[in-house]
Amino acid sequence: MSEHDVHEAFIRSGSRFELPAFEAALRDWLEGSPDPAMALNNLLRFAGSTVSTASLFNDLLQYPLYGSLLLRLFGSSQYFADVIVREPGLFRWLTASDVLTCPATPQYLAAEVGRIMETFTKPDKRLDAMKRLHRRELLRIGAQDLLGHAGLAAVTLQLSVLADAIIGGALRVAQEQIAGSDPSFAGIPFCVIGLGKLGGNELNYSSDVDVIFVYAEDAEGKGGHSAHEYFNKLAERLVRNLSTATAEGHLYRVDTRLRPESGAGPLAMAAGAMLTYYESRGELWERQMLIKARPVAGALEFGQEFLGRLESFVYPRTLFEHPGASVARIKARIEAVIGTDENVKLMAGGIRDIEFIVQALQLLNGGRLRAARERGTLPAIDSLRDHGFLSSGEATELTSAYTLYRTVEHRLQIMLNTQTHTLPEHSDAFHALARRAGMESGDALRAALDAHLAAVRKIFTQVLTASKENTPFALSALVDGGVDEETAAALLAAHGFREGRRAARNVRLLTAGSGRHGTRQFDARTRDAFRQGADTLFEEVLRTPDPDLTLASLTSVAAAQPDAHLLYRQLADARFRRFLVDICAAGPRFARGLARDPLLMETLASDPDALGSPAAALLPPSRDLAAFKFRQELRAGIRHQLGFSGFDQLTGELSSIASFVVTSLCARTPRDGRRRVPLAIFALGKFGTEELGFDADLDLMFVAGTPEGGGAGEKAEKAAEAIVRGLSAVSTEGRLYDVDVRLRPEGRSAPLVVEAAAYGKYLATRASLWERQSLTRLRFVAGDPTVGNYVTALAARYVYDDPLPAGWTGDIVAMRRKMETRSRTRAAGFLDIKLGPGGMADCEFIAQMIQLKSGGSHPELRGLGTVPVLRSPARSPFEPGEAEQCASAYGMFRRLELLLRTGLEDKGSILPEGEPLDLLARLYDTSSGAALASRVAAAMKRVRGIFLDVAGRLA
């Protein structure tokens, strides 16, 4: 759009003035406009929207100040230009009275809202009329601002007064909208409390309104309705009235997230409940937020009385922590997460720094000095200066900087009536902003901003002692609160948590308790205890293989404690903190175990050295075996996780626990007269060699009777069945064990109990090679020792003394290949570390073939676990390096199996895909999932080759 277009519009209008006069006036008007091109375009639009273009141009030339005002408005705010183009009569309203010099007062606005309520009866008509009033009064305030008729304080006060009136009107509409739901609550006082810039009477042009809602009592009305239900419905309706857009636009964006429980609680609360919340659980950031709290609509006297009762919370005589440190941490974390370099509100030395300086000093001194309790930032700066908390130079700098920042902020926002604080990047746009803010050029504005930013930041650092933290992660900002969930999630993600939102929720649970849907919320004492060690704790969490896993486990432990305050105090002790973090780093299994048994954690934490001993005292058989197993397995796992035991010791302890349980159940079997049934229980598989892992089956065999043929039968069968039922029983502690009895003679089709007299004949005539191989792991566990010794000797003679059949190694290899088909998957790309080719079973079969071949001449090989056999020098069939390769691979497979159980809670043996594989890798050795899979695949390939070679050598 050019001046030529406007000249043509003037000529076509038929104005009584000559074109040269108009051209001269237009040049003068454009010189005073910050953006002449935008002003020209909007002037042409306005001329096209008026009833009489000639009258418009005649008035502008007859009263040149009108033209100067119009072009300044049109070059400063596209929003104001759109308002005038939409309603041309508003320009005459601006210029035909004292609107440009008289402020919008509360009395005037209340009368205007009252007229709307009298004129219209329908809620939507009333709200639309208020939107027109709101638009008109924004234009008045903006015109006064741009013409210099109102300073910053007057502008922000008028914007706040306008918001008060509009919120009050929308509340009256909401009250009528729900009046029929239960009229018995109409007399209970309800107040809208303004916070932030609204509460401080320093609102922006396009600002959210921060509010909380409070009512006088939580009574019950007619029909069983409660005041809680009624006033929350009222608050919801009010928010909807203010924020819903129609053809007339919307009134205000409403932010209710500063209410108790950081936005998770109800919209409206009874005064007593809200007071209890702040007094018992209120955070320092909430004190900071309530400095500006002000009743803005509804029962104002009730609201003022309520805030008076809160004064002792907002301004306590004594603070446990210097507020400057907390405020500085919050600001530092905001800067770390949000791109604030060109954000006049959040940048270092910007608006938020000034507000935080003032609020920290108010919190520190307001308890003793009422004069420090000013709601507005500029009045508070003056008060703090007058009482010596700020020097004269500091106060002057803060006032000057704040005035410039807010002016720039307003010029940004009135451009399009949007909530923005970001300075433009393009030089032309920055120059136009400078002109709108009263500066000569973009360079001048930049120089002024830079000078103020540096000066304010220096004051911020001095007043709040906000030195840079020397730790990589300062959680205190999140603990103190005041950081929304999105920012918290981004902060946590930036410092190493993969799932920022989940981590933010866990931090909130650690800090505040179980929240809205839980049963317990932490008091201020508990939160303070957590805050004291939060930074150190989270530094250690971040050093674990998977911080997300550790944090989630830590949260579950804390949530289960009967006294979280005590737990958080204990975290100050480095040994206890290391103890807890290491346990949580292992995964959810151990953490959940401690959560289920807080007494155990207290016992272990009070004396960590007690974990140095492998086994706790055995319980009498009458005690709960499921509880015993749960606690002892948890203890064994924690011992291993904390480095008190190696992997072989862990599997040995788990096997001892199982042996104790089997022995206890065996002792409970009924007697046959004066003596027990001569029943013996034998372990096979990993239970037999005492190599049990978590969640392992128990391979058992039952033998009863005497070698001569007496004592077995129905009673022995019933006793064995009772033992299997007891082992398989499920209680509140979970299942004891899964029992596998398929390794008995004749397999699952045979009776559960084998007769001792018949067992020798069976071995001599019908036992297969795979049974002979399985008996290398036979171990007597419980029951009749005579039967136990007899069967043990009988099996040893069969396994180690009888000659091996021809082709026995080939049969074992064939049997091993058949086992591979039992793997849950044989698809390409999947690795089954137990049954897959080259997996654990290959290593175990190698060890068992060595025992079958050499166990007769080398008794020291009998009864050993897989790794000891592989590493034994006795008649070794290995080429150099092969034994160690097998043992090392087997150790890796067993370790991964353990991590699958404890870290991923996966009872299978197949390496997972995607993120679970990456997690497994981090728990194992911090490598990537792909690297771990490649390493496992290579190890399995080597083991399979060694297995086949060893089978050939032993043949």
CSV table of N, CA and C in Angstrom, one decimal, residues 561-676:
chain,number,residue,atom,x,y,z
A,561,GLN,N,6.5,-46.0,52.3
A,561,GLN,CA,7.0,-45.9,53.7
A,561,GLN,C,5.9,-45.3,54.6
A,562,PRO,N,5.8,-45.8,55.8
A,562,PRO,CA,4.8,-45.3,56.8
A,562,PRO,C,5.2,-43.9,57.2
A,563,ASP,N,6.5,-43.5,57.2
A,563,ASP,CA,6.9,-42.2,57.5
A,563,ASP,C,8.0,-41.8,56.5
A,564,ALA,N,7.5,-41.1,55.5
A,564,ALA,CA,8.4,-40.7,54.4
A,564,ALA,C,9.4,-39.7,55.0
A,565,HIS,N,9.0,-38.9,55.9
A,565,HIS,CA,9.9,-37.9,56.5
A,565,HIS,C,11.2,-38.6,57.1
A,566,LEU,N,11.0,-39.7,57.7
A,566,LEU,CA,12.1,-40.4,58.3
A,566,LEU,C,13.0,-40.9,57.2
A,567,LEU,N,12.4,-41.5,56.1
A,567,LEU,CA,13.2,-41.9,55.0
A,567,LEU,C,14.0,-40.8,54.4
A,568,TYR,N,13.4,-39.6,54.2
A,568,TYR,CA,14.1,-38.5,53.6
A,568,TYR,C,15.2,-38.0,54.5
A,569,ARG,N,15.0,-38.1,55.8
A,569,ARG,CA,16.1,-37.7,56.7
A,569,ARG,C,17.3,-38.7,56.6
A,570,GLN,N,17.0,-39.9,56.4
A,570,GLN,CA,18.0,-40.9,56.3
A,570,GLN,C,18.8,-40.8,55.0
A,571,LEU,N,18.2,-40.2,54.0
A,571,LEU,CA,18.9,-40.0,52.8
A,571,LEU,C,20.1,-39.0,52.9
A,572,ALA,N,20.2,-38.3,54.0
A,572,ALA,CA,21.3,-37.4,54.2
A,572,ALA,C,22.6,-38.2,54.5
A,573,ASP,N,22.4,-39.5,55.0
A,573,ASP,CA,23.5,-40.3,55.2
A,573,ASP,C,24.0,-41.0,53.9
A,574,ALA,N,25.3,-40.7,53.6
A,574,ALA,CA,25.8,-41.2,52.3
A,574,ALA,C,25.7,-42.7,52.1
A,575,ARG,N,25.9,-43.4,53.1
A,575,ARG,CA,25.9,-44.9,53.0
A,575,ARG,C,24.5,-45.4,52.7
A,576,PHE,N,23.5,-44.8,53.5
A,576,PHE,CA,22.1,-45.2,53.2
A,576,PHE,C,21.7,-44.8,51.9
A,577,ARG,N,22.0,-43.6,51.4
A,577,ARG,CA,21.6,-43.1,50.1
A,577,ARG,C,22.2,-44.0,49.0
A,578,ARG,N,23.5,-44.4,49.2
A,578,ARG,CA,24.1,-45.3,48.2
A,578,ARG,C,23.4,-46.7,48.2
A,579,PHE,N,23.1,-47.1,49.4
A,579,PHE,CA,22.4,-48.4,49.6
A,579,PHE,C,21.0,-48.4,48.8
A,580,LEU,N,20.2,-47.3,49.0
A,580,LEU,CA,18.9,-47.2,48.4
A,580,LEU,C,19.0,-47.0,46.9
A,581,VAL,N,19.9,-46.1,46.4
A,581,VAL,CA,20.0,-45.9,45.0
A,581,VAL,C,20.5,-47.1,44.3
A,582,ASP,N,21.4,-47.8,44.8
A,582,ASP,CA,21.9,-49.1,44.2
A,582,ASP,C,20.8,-50.1,44.1
A,583,ILE,N,20.0,-50.2,45.1
A,583,ILE,CA,18.9,-51.2,45.0
A,583,ILE,C,17.9,-50.8,44.0
A,584,CYS,N,17.6,-49.5,43.9
A,584,CYS,CA,16.6,-49.0,43.0
A,584,CYS,C,17.1,-49.1,41.5
A,585,ALA,N,18.5,-49.0,41.4
A,585,ALA,CA,19.1,-49.1,40.1
A,585,ALA,C,18.9,-50.5,39.5
A,586,ALA,N,18.8,-51.5,40.3
A,586,ALA,CA,18.7,-52.9,39.8
A,586,ALA,C,17.4,-53.1,39.1
A,587,GLY,N,16.4,-52.3,39.4
A,587,GLY,CA,15.1,-52.5,38.7
A,587,GLY,C,14.0,-52.6,39.7
A,588,PRO,N,12.8,-52.8,39.2
A,588,PRO,CA,11.6,-52.7,40.1
A,588,PRO,C,11.4,-53.9,41.1
A,589,ARG,N,12.1,-55.0,40.8
A,589,ARG,CA,11.9,-56.2,41.7
A,589,ARG,C,12.3,-55.9,43.1
A,590,PHE,N,13.5,-55.5,43.3
A,590,PHE,CA,14.0,-55.3,44.7
A,590,PHE,C,13.3,-54.1,45.3
A,591,ALA,N,13.1,-53.0,44.5
A,591,ALA,CA,12.5,-51.8,45.1
A,591,ALA,C,11.0,-52.2,45.5
A,592,ARG,N,10.3,-52.9,44.7
A,592,ARG,CA,9.0,-53.3,45.1
A,592,ARG,C,9.0,-54.2,46.3
A,593,GLY,N,10.0,-55.0,46.4
A,593,GLY,CA,10.1,-55.9,47.6
A,593,GLY,C,10.3,-55.0,48.8
A,594,LEU,N,11.1,-54.0,48.8
A,594,LEU,CA,11.3,-53.1,49.9
A,594,LEU,C,10.0,-52.3,50.2
A,595,ALA,N,9.3,-52.0,49.2
A,595,ALA,CA,8.1,-51.2,49.4
A,595,ALA,C,7.1,-52.1,50.1
A,596,ARG,N,7.1,-53.4,49.8
A,596,ARG,CA,6.1,-54.3,50.4
A,596,ARG,C,6.5,-54.6,51.9
A,597,ASP,N,7.8,-54.5,52.2
A,597,ASP,CA,8.3,-54.8,53.5
A,597,ASP,C,9.1,-53.7,54.1
A,598,PRO,N,8.5,-52.5,54.4
A,598,PRO,CA,9.3,-51.4,54.9
A,598,PRO,C,10.1,-51.7,56.1
A,599,LEU,N,9.7,-52.7,56.9
A,599,LEU,CA,10.4,-53.0,58.1
A,599,LEU,C,11.8,-53.7,57.7
A,600,LEU,N,11.8,-54.5,56.7
A,600,LEU,CA,13.0,-55.1,56.2
A,600,LEU,C,14.0,-54.0,55.8
A,601,MET,N,13.5,-53.0,55.1
A,601,MET,CA,14.4,-51.9,54.6
A,601,MET,C,15.0,-51.2,55.8
A,602,GLU,N,14.1,-50.9,56.8
A,602,GLU,CA,14.6,-50.2,58.0
A,602,GLU,C,15.7,-51.0,58.7
A,603,THR,N,15.4,-52.4,58.7
A,603,THR,CA,16.4,-53.2,59.4
A,603,THR,C,17.7,-53.2,58.6
A,604,LEU,N,17.7,-53.4,57.3
A,604,LEU,CA,18.9,-53.4,56.5
A,604,LEU,C,19.6,-52.1,56.5
A,605,ALA,N,18.8,-51.0,56.5
A,605,ALA,CA,19.4,-49.7,56.4
A,605,ALA,C,20.1,-49.3,57.7
A,606,SER,N,19.5,-49.8,58.8
A,606,SER,CA,20.1,-49.4,60.1
A,606,SER,C,21.4,-50.1,60.3
A,607,ASP,N,21.7,-51.2,59.6
A,607,ASP,CA,22.9,-51.9,59.8
A,607,ASP,C,23.3,-52.6,58.5
A,608,PRO,N,23.8,-51.8,57.5
A,608,PRO,CA,24.1,-52.3,56.2
A,608,PRO,C,25.2,-53.4,56.2
A,609,ASP,N,26.0,-53.4,57.3
A,609,ASP,CA,27.1,-54.4,57.4
A,609,ASP,C,26.5,-55.8,57.6
A,610,ALA,N,25.3,-55.8,58.1
A,610,ALA,CA,24.7,-57.1,58.4
A,610,ALA,C,24.4,-57.9,57.1
A,611,LEU,N,24.4,-57.2,56.0
A,611,LEU,CA,24.3,-57.9,54.7
A,611,LEU,C,25.5,-58.7,54.3
A,612,GLY,N,26.6,-58.5,55.1
A,612,GLY,CA,27.8,-59.3,54.8
A,612,GLY,C,27.6,-60.8,55.0
A,613,SER,N,26.7,-61.2,55.9
A,613,SER,CA,26.5,-62.6,56.2
A,613,SER,C,25.5,-63.2,55.2
A,614,PRO,N,25.7,-64.4,54.7
A,614,PRO,CA,24.9,-64.9,53.6
A,614,PRO,C,23.5,-65.3,53.9
A,615,ALA,N,23.3,-65.9,55.1
A,615,ALA,CA,22.0,-66.4,55.4
A,615,ALA,C,21.4,-66.0,56.7
A,616,ALA,N,20.2,-65.6,56.7
A,616,ALA,CA,19.5,-65.3,58.0
A,616,ALA,C,19.2,-66.6,58.8
A,617,ALA,N,18.9,-66.4,60.0
A,617,ALA,CA,18.5,-67.6,60.8
A,617,ALA,C,17.3,-68.3,60.3
A,618,LEU,N,17.4,-69.6,60.3
A,618,LEU,CA,16.2,-70.4,59.7
A,618,LEU,C,15.0,-70.3,60.7
A,619,LEU,N,13.9,-70.2,60.0
A,619,LEU,CA,12.7,-70.0,60.8
A,619,LEU,C,12.1,-71.4,61.2
A,620,PRO,N,11.4,-71.5,62.3
A,620,PRO,CA,10.7,-72.7,62.6
A,620,PRO,C,9.7,-73.1,61.5
A,621,PRO,N,9.5,-74.4,61.3
A,621,PRO,CA,8.6,-74.9,60.2
A,621,PRO,C,7.2,-74.3,60.3
A,622,SER,N,6.8,-73.9,61.5
A,622,SER,CA,5.4,-73.4,61.6
A,622,SER,C,5.2,-72.0,61.0
A,623,ARG,N,6.3,-71.3,60.8
A,623,ARG,CA,6.2,-70.0,60.2
A,623,ARG,C,5.8,-70.0,58.8
A,624,ASP,N,5.4,-68.8,58.3
A,624,ASP,CA,4.9,-68.6,56.9
A,624,ASP,C,6.0,-68.8,56.0
A,625,LEU,N,6.1,-69.9,55.2
A,625,LEU,CA,7.2,-70.2,54.3
A,625,LEU,C,7.2,-69.2,53.1
A,626,ALA,N,6.0,-68.7,52.7
A,626,ALA,CA,6.0,-67.8,51.6
A,626,ALA,C,6.6,-66.4,52.0
A,627,ALA,N,6.3,-66.0,53.2
A,627,ALA,CA,6.9,-64.8,53.7
A,627,ALA,C,8.4,-64.9,53.9
A,628,PHE,N,8.8,-66.1,54.4
A,628,PHE,CA,10.2,-66.4,54.6
A,628,PHE,C,11.0,-66.4,53.2
A,629,LYS,N,10.4,-67.0,52.2
A,629,LYS,CA,11.0,-67.1,50.9
A,629,LYS,C,11.1,-65.7,50.3
A,630,PHE,N,10.0,-64.9,50.4
A,630,PHE,CA,10.1,-63.6,49.9
A,630,PHE,C,11.2,-62.7,50.5
A,631,ARG,N,11.2,-62.7,51.8
A,631,ARG,CA,12.2,-61.9,52.5
A,631,ARG,C,13.6,-62.3,52.3
A,632,GLN,N,13.9,-63.7,52.3
A,632,GLN,CA,15.2,-64.1,52.2
A,632,GLN,C,15.7,-64.0,50.7
A,633,GLU,N,14.8,-64.2,49.7
A,633,GLU,CA,15.2,-64.0,48.3
A,633,GLU,C,15.5,-62.5,48.1
A,634,LEU,N,14.7,-61.6,48.7
A,634,LEU,CA,15.0,-60.2,48.6
A,634,LEU,C,16.3,-59.8,49.2
A,635,ARG,N,16.6,-60.4,50.4
A,635,ARG,CA,17.8,-60.1,51.0
A,635,ARG,C,19.0,-60.6,50.2
A,636,ALA,N,18.9,-61.8,49.6
A,636,ALA,CA,20.0,-62.4,48.8
A,636,ALA,C,20.2,-61.5,47.6
A,637,GLY,N,19.1,-61.0,46.9
A,637,GLY,CA,19.2,-60.2,45.8
A,637,GLY,C,19.9,-58.9,46.1
A,638,ILE,N,19.5,-58.3,47.2
A,638,ILE,CA,20.1,-57.0,47.6
A,638,ILE,C,21.6,-57.2,48.0
A,639,ARG,N,21.9,-58.3,48.6
A,639,ARG,CA,23.3,-58.6,48.9
A,639,ARG,C,24.1,-58.6,47.7
A,640,HIS,N,23.6,-59.2,46.6
A,640,HIS,CA,24.3,-59.3,45.4
A,640,HIS,C,24.4,-58.0,44.7
A,641,GLN,N,23.3,-57.2,44.7
A,641,GLN,CA,23.2,-55.9,44.0
A,641,GLN,C,24.2,-55.0,44.7
A,642,LEU,N,24.4,-55.0,46.0
A,642,LEU,CA,25.3,-54.1,46.7
A,642,LEU,C,26.7,-54.6,46.7
A,643,GLY,N,27.0,-55.8,46.1
A,643,GLY,CA,28.4,-56.2,46.0
A,643,GLY,C,28.8,-57.1,47.2
A,644,PHE,N,27.9,-57.5,48.1
A,644,PHE,CA,28.3,-58.3,49.2
A,644,PHE,C,28.5,-59.8,48.8
A,645,SER,N,28.0,-60.2,47.6
A,645,SER,CA,28.1,-61.6,47.1
A,645,SER,C,28.3,-61.6,45.6
A,646,GLY,N,29.0,-62.6,45.2
A,646,GLY,CA,29.1,-62.8,43.7
A,646,GLY,C,27.9,-63.6,43.2
A,647,PHE,N,28.0,-63.8,41.9
A,647,PHE,CA,26.8,-64.4,41.2
A,647,PHE,C,26.7,-65.9,41.7
A,648,ASP,N,27.8,-66.6,41.9
A,648,ASP,CA,27.7,-68.0,42.4
A,648,ASP,C,27.1,-68.0,43.8
A,649,GLN,N,27.5,-67.1,44.6
A,649,GLN,CA,27.0,-67.0,46.0
A,649,GLN,C,25.5,-66.7,45.9
A,650,LEU,N,25.1,-65.9,45.1
A,650,LEU,CA,23.6,-65.6,45.0
A,650,LEU,C,22.8,-66.8,44.6
A,651,THR,N,23.3,-67.5,43.6
A,651,THR,CA,22.5,-68.7,43.2
A,651,THR,C,22.6,-69.8,44.3
A,652,GLY,N,23.7,-69.8,45.0
A,652,GLY,CA,23.8,-70.8,46.1
A,652,GLY,C,22.8,-70.4,47.2
A,653,GLU,N,22.7,-69.1,47.5
A,653,GLU,CA,21.7,-68.7,48.5
A,653,GLU,C,20.3,-69.0,48.1
A,654,LEU,N,20.0,-68.7,46.9
A,654,LEU,CA,18.6,-69.0,46.4
A,654,LEU,C,18.3,-70.5,46.5
A,655,SER,N,19.3,-71.3,46.2
A,655,SER,CA,19.2,-72.7,46.3
A,655,SER,C,19.0,-73.2,47.7
A,656,SER,N,19.7,-72.5,48.7
A,656,SER,CA,19.6,-72.9,50.1
A,656,SER,C,18.2,-72.5,50.6
A,657,ILE,N,17.7,-71.4,50.1
A,657,ILE,CA,16.3,-71.0,50.5
A,657,ILE,C,15.3,-72.0,50.1
A,658,ALA,N,15.5,-72.5,48.8
A,658,ALA,CA,14.6,-73.5,48.3
A,658,ALA,C,14.7,-74.8,49.1
A,659,SER,N,15.9,-75.2,49.4
A,659,SER,CA,16.1,-76.4,50.2
A,659,SER,C,15.5,-76.3,51.5
A,660,PHE,N,15.6,-75.1,52.2
A,660,PHE,CA,14.9,-75.0,53.5
A,660,PHE,C,13.4,-75.1,53.4
A,661,VAL,N,12.8,-74.5,52.3
A,661,VAL,CA,11.4,-74.6,52.1
A,661,VAL,C,11.0,-76.0,51.9
A,662,VAL,N,11.7,-76.8,51.0
A,662,VAL,CA,11.4,-78.2,50.8
A,662,VAL,C,11.5,-79.0,52.0
A,663,THR,N,12.6,-78.7,52.8
A,663,THR,CA,12.8,-79.5,54.0
A,663,THR,C,11.7,-79.2,55.0
A,664,SER,N,11.2,-77.9,55.1
A,664,SER,CA,10.2,-77.6,56.1
A,664,SER,C,8.8,-78.3,55.7
A,665,LEU,N,8.5,-78.3,54.4
A,665,LEU,CA,7.3,-78.9,54.0
A,665,LEU,C,7.4,-80.4,54.2
A,666,CYS,N,8.5,-81.0,54.0
A,666,CYS,CA,8.7,-82.4,54.2
A,666,CYS,C,8.5,-82.8,55.7
A,667,ALA,N,8.9,-81.9,56.5
A,667,ALA,CA,8.8,-82.2,58.0
A,667,ALA,C,7.3,-82.1,58.4
A,668,ARG,N,6.5,-81.5,57.6
A,668,ARG,CA,5.1,-81.4,57.9
A,668,ARG,C,4.2,-82.6,57.5
A,669,THR,N,4.8,-83.5,56.7
A,669,THR,CA,4.1,-84.7,56.2
A,669,THR,C,3.6,-85.5,57.4
A,670,PRO,N,2.5,-86.2,57.3
A,670,PRO,CA,2.0,-87.0,58.4
A,670,PRO,C,2.8,-88.2,58.7
A,671,ARG,N,2.8,-88.6,59.9
A,671,ARG,CA,3.5,-89.8,60.4
A,671,ARG,C,2.7,-91.1,60.1
A,672,ASP,N,3.5,-92.1,59.9
A,672,ASP,CA,2.9,-93.5,59.7
A,672,ASP,C,3.1,-94.2,61.1
A,673,GLY,N,2.1,-94.0,61.9
A,673,GLY,CA,2.2,-94.5,63.3
A,673,GLY,C,3.2,-93.6,64.0
A,674,ARG,N,4.3,-94.2,64.5
A,674,ARG,CA,5.2,-93.4,65.3
A,674,ARG,C,6.4,-92.9,64.5
A,675,ARG,N,6.4,-93.2,63.2
A,675,ARG,CA,7.5,-92.8,62.4
A,675,ARG,C,6.9,-92.2,61.1
A,676,ARG,N,7.7,-91.4,60.4
A,676,ARG,CA,7.3,-90.8,59.2
A,676,ARG,C,7.5,-91.8,58.0
